[in-house]
mmCIF file with all atom_site columns, C-alpha atoms in Angstrom:
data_model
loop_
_atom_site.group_PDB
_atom_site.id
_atom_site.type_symbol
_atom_site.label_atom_id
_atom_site.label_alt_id
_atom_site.label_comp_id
_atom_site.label_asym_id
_atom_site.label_entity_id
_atom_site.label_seq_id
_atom_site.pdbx_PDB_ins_code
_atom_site.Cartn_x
_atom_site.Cartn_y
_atom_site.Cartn_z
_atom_site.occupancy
_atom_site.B_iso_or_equiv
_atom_site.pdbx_formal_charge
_atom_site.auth_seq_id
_atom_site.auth_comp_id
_atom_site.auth_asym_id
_atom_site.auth_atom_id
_atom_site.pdbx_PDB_model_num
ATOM 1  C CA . UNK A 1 1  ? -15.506 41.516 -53.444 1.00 57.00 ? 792 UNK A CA 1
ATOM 2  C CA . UNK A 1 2  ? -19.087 42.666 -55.184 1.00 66.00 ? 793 UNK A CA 1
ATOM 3  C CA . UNK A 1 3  ? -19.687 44.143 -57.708 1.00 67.00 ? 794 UNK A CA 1
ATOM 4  C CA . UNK A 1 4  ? -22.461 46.558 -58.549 1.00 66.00 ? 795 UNK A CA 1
ATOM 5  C CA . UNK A 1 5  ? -25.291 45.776 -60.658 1.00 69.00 ? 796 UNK A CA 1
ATOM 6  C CA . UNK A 1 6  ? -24.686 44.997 -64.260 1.00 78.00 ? 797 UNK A CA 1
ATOM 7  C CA . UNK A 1 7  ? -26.663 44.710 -67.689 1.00 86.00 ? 798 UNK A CA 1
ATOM 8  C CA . UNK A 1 8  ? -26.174 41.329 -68.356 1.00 88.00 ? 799 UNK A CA 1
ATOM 9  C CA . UNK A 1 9  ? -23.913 41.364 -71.471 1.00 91.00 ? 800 UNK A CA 1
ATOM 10 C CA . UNK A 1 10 ? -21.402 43.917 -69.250 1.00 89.00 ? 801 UNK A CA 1
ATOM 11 C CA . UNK A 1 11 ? -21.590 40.576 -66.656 1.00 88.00 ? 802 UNK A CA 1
ATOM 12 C CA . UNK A 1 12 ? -20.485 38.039 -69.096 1.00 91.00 ? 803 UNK A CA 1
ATOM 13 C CA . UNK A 1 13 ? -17.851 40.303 -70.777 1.00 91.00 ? 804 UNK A CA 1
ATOM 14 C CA . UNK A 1 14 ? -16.463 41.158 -67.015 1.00 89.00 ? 805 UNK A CA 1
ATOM 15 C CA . UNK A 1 15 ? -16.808 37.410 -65.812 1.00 89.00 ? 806 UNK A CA 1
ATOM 16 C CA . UNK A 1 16 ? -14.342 36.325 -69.436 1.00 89.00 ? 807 UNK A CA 1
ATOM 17 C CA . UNK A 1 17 ? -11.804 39.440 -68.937 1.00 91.00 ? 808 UNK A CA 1
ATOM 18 C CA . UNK A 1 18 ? -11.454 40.629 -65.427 1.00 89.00 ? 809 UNK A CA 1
ATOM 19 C CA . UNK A 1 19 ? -8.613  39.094 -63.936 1.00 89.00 ? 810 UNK A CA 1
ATOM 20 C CA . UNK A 1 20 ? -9.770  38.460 -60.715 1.00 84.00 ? 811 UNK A CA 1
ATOM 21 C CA . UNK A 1 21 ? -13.532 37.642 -61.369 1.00 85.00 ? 812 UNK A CA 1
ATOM 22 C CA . UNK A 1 22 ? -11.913 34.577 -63.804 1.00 85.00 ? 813 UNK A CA 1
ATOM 23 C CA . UNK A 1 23 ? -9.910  33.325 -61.506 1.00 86.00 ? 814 UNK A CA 1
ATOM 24 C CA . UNK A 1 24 ? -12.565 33.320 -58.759 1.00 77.00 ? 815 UNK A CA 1
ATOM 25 C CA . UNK A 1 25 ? -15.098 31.892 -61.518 1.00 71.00 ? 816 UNK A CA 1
ATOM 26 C CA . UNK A 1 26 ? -12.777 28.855 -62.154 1.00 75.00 ? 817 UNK A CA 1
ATOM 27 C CA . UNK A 1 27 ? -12.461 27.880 -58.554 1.00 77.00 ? 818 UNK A CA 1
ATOM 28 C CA . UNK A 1 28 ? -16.727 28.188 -57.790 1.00 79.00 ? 819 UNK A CA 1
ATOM 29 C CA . UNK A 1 29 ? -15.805 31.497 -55.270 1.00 86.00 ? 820 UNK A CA 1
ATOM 30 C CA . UNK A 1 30 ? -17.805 34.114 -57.979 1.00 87.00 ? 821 UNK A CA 1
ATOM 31 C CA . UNK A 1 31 ? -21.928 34.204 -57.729 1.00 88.00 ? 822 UNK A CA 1
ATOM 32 C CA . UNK A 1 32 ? -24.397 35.870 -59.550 1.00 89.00 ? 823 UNK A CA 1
ATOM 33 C CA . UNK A 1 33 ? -27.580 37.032 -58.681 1.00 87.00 ? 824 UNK A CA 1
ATOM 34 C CA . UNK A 1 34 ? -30.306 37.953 -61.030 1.00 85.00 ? 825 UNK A CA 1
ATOM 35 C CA . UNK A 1 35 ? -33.032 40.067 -59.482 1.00 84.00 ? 826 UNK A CA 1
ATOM 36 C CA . UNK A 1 36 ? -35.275 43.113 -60.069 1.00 82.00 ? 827 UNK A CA 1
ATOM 37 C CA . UNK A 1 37 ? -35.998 43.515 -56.088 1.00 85.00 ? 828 UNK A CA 1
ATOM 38 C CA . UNK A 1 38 ? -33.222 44.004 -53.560 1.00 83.00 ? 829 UNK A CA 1
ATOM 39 C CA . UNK A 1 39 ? -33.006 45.074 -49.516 1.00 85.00 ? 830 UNK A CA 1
ATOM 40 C CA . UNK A 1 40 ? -30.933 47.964 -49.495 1.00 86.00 ? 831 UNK A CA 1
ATOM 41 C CA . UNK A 1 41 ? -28.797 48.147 -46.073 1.00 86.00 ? 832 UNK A CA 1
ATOM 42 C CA . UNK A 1 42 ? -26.051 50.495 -44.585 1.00 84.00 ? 833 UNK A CA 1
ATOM 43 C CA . UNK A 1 43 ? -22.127 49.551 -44.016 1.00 84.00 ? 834 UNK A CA 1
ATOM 44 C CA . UNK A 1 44 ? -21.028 51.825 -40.943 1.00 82.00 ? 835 UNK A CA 1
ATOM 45 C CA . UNK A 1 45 ? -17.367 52.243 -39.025 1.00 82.00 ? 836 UNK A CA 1
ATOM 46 C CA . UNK A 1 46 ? -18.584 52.161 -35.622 1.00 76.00 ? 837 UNK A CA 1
ATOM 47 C CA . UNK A 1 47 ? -16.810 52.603 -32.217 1.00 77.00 ? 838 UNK A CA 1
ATOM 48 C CA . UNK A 1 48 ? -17.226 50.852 -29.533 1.00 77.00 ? 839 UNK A CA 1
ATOM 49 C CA . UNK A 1 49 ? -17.564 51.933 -26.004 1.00 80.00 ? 840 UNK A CA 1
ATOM 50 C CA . UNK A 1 50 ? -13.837 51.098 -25.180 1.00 87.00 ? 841 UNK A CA 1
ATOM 51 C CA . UNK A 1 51 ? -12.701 53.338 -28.106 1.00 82.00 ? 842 UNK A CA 1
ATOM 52 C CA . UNK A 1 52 ? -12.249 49.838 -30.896 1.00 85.00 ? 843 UNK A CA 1
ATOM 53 C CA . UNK A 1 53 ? -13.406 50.044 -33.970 1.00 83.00 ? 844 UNK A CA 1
ATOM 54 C CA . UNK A 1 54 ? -16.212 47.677 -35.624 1.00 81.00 ? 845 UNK A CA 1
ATOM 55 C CA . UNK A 1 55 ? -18.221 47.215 -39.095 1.00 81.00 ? 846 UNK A CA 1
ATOM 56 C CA . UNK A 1 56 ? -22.052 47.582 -38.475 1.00 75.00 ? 847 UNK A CA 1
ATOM 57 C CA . UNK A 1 57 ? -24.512 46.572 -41.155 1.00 80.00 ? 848 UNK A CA 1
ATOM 58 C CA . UNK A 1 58 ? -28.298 47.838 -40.359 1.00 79.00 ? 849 UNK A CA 1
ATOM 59 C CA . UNK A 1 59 ? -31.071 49.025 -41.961 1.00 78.00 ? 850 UNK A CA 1
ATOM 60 C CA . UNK A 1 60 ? -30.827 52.470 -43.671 1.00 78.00 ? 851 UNK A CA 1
ATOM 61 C CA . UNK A 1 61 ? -31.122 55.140 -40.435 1.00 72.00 ? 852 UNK A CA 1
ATOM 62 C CA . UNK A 1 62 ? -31.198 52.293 -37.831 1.00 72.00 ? 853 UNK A CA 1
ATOM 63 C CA . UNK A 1 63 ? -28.947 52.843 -35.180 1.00 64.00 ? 854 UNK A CA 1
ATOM 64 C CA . UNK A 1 64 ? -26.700 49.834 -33.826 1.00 57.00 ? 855 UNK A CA 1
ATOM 65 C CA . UNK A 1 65 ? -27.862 50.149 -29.746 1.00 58.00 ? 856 UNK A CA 1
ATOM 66 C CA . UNK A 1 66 ? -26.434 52.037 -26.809 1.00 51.00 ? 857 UNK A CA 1
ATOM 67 C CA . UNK A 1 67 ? -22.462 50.491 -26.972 1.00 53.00 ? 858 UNK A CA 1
ATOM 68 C CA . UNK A 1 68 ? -21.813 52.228 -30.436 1.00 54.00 ? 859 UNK A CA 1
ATOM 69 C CA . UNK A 1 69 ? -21.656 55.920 -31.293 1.00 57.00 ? 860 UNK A CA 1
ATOM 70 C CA . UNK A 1 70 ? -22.544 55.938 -34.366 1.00 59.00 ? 861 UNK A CA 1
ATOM 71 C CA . UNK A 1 71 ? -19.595 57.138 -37.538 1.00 67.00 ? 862 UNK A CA 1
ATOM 72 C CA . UNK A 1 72 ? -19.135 57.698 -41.209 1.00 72.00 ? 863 UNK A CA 1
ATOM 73 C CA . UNK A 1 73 ? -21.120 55.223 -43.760 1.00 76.00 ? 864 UNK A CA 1
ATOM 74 C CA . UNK A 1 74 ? -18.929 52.994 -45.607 1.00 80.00 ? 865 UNK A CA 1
ATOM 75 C CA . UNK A 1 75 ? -20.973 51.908 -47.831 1.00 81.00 ? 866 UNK A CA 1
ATOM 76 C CA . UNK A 1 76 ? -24.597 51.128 -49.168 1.00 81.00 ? 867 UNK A CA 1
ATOM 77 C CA . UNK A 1 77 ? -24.797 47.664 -49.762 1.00 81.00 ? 868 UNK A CA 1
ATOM 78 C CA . UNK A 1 78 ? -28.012 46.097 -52.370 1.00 81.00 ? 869 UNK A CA 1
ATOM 79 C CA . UNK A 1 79 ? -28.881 42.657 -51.691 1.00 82.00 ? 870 UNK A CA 1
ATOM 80 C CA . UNK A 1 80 ? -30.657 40.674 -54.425 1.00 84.00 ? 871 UNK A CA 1
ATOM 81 C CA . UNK A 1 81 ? -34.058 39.197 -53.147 1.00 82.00 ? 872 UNK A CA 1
ATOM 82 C CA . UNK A 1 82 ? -33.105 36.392 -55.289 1.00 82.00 ? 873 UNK A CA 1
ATOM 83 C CA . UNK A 1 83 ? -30.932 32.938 -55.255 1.00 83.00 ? 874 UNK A CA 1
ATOM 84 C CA . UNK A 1 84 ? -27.311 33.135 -56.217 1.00 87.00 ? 875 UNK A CA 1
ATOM 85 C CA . UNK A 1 85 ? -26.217 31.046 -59.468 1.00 90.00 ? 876 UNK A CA 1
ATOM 86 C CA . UNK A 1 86 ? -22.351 30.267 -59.462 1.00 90.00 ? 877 UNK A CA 1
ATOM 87 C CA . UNK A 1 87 ? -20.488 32.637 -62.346 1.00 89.00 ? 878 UNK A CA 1
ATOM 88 C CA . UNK A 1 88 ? -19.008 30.326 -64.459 1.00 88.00 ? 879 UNK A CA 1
ATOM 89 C CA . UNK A 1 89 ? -22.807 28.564 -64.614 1.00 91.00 ? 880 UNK A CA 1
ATOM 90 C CA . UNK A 1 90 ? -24.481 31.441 -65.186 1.00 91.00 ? 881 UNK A CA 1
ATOM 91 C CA . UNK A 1 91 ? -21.681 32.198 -68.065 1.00 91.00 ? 882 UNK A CA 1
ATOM 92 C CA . UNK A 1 92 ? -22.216 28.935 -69.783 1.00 91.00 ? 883 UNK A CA 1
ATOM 93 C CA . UNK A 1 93 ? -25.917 30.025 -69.718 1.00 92.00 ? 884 UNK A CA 1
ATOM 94 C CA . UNK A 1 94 ? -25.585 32.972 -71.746 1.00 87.00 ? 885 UNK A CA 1
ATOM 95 C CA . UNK A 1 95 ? -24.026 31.596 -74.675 1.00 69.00 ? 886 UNK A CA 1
#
């Protein structure tokens, strides 16, 4: 699950309330990533040559070679150009 980018008071008051961001933050599976740069890439449903389906992440307008056609976009996806800090040490951070 991600998330999209937060201020960082909306963060902390997600990471104490949200159901299932505490209960990821108490067992170390929730990160946070502080950053004002990021590598934006695309999430496409491709097809294969023998008709299956597969998820194809590229850069934005690259296409994935000769044995996809290429289908809808999923999604954008933002990666932080920045190290990830576990939630619940980030939390204890803020306060």
């Amino acid at each position: 699950m991600s998330e999209p980018p937060l201020h960082a008071d909306c963060a902390a008051y997600a990471l104490r309330v949200c159901p299932r961001l505490v209960t990821g933050h108490h067992t170390g599976q929730v990160y946070v990533a502080e950053s004002t740069e990021y590598h934006l890439l695309e999430e496409r449903i491709t097809v294969r040559a023998d008709g299956s389906l597969t998820t194809h992440v590229s850069l934005p307008g690259e296409h994935p070679g000769t044995d996809f056609a290429p289908t809808a976009l999923q999604r954008y996806l933002a990666l932080p150009n920045s190290g990830w800090t576990r939630a619940d040490q980030w939390l204890n951070a803020q306060t």
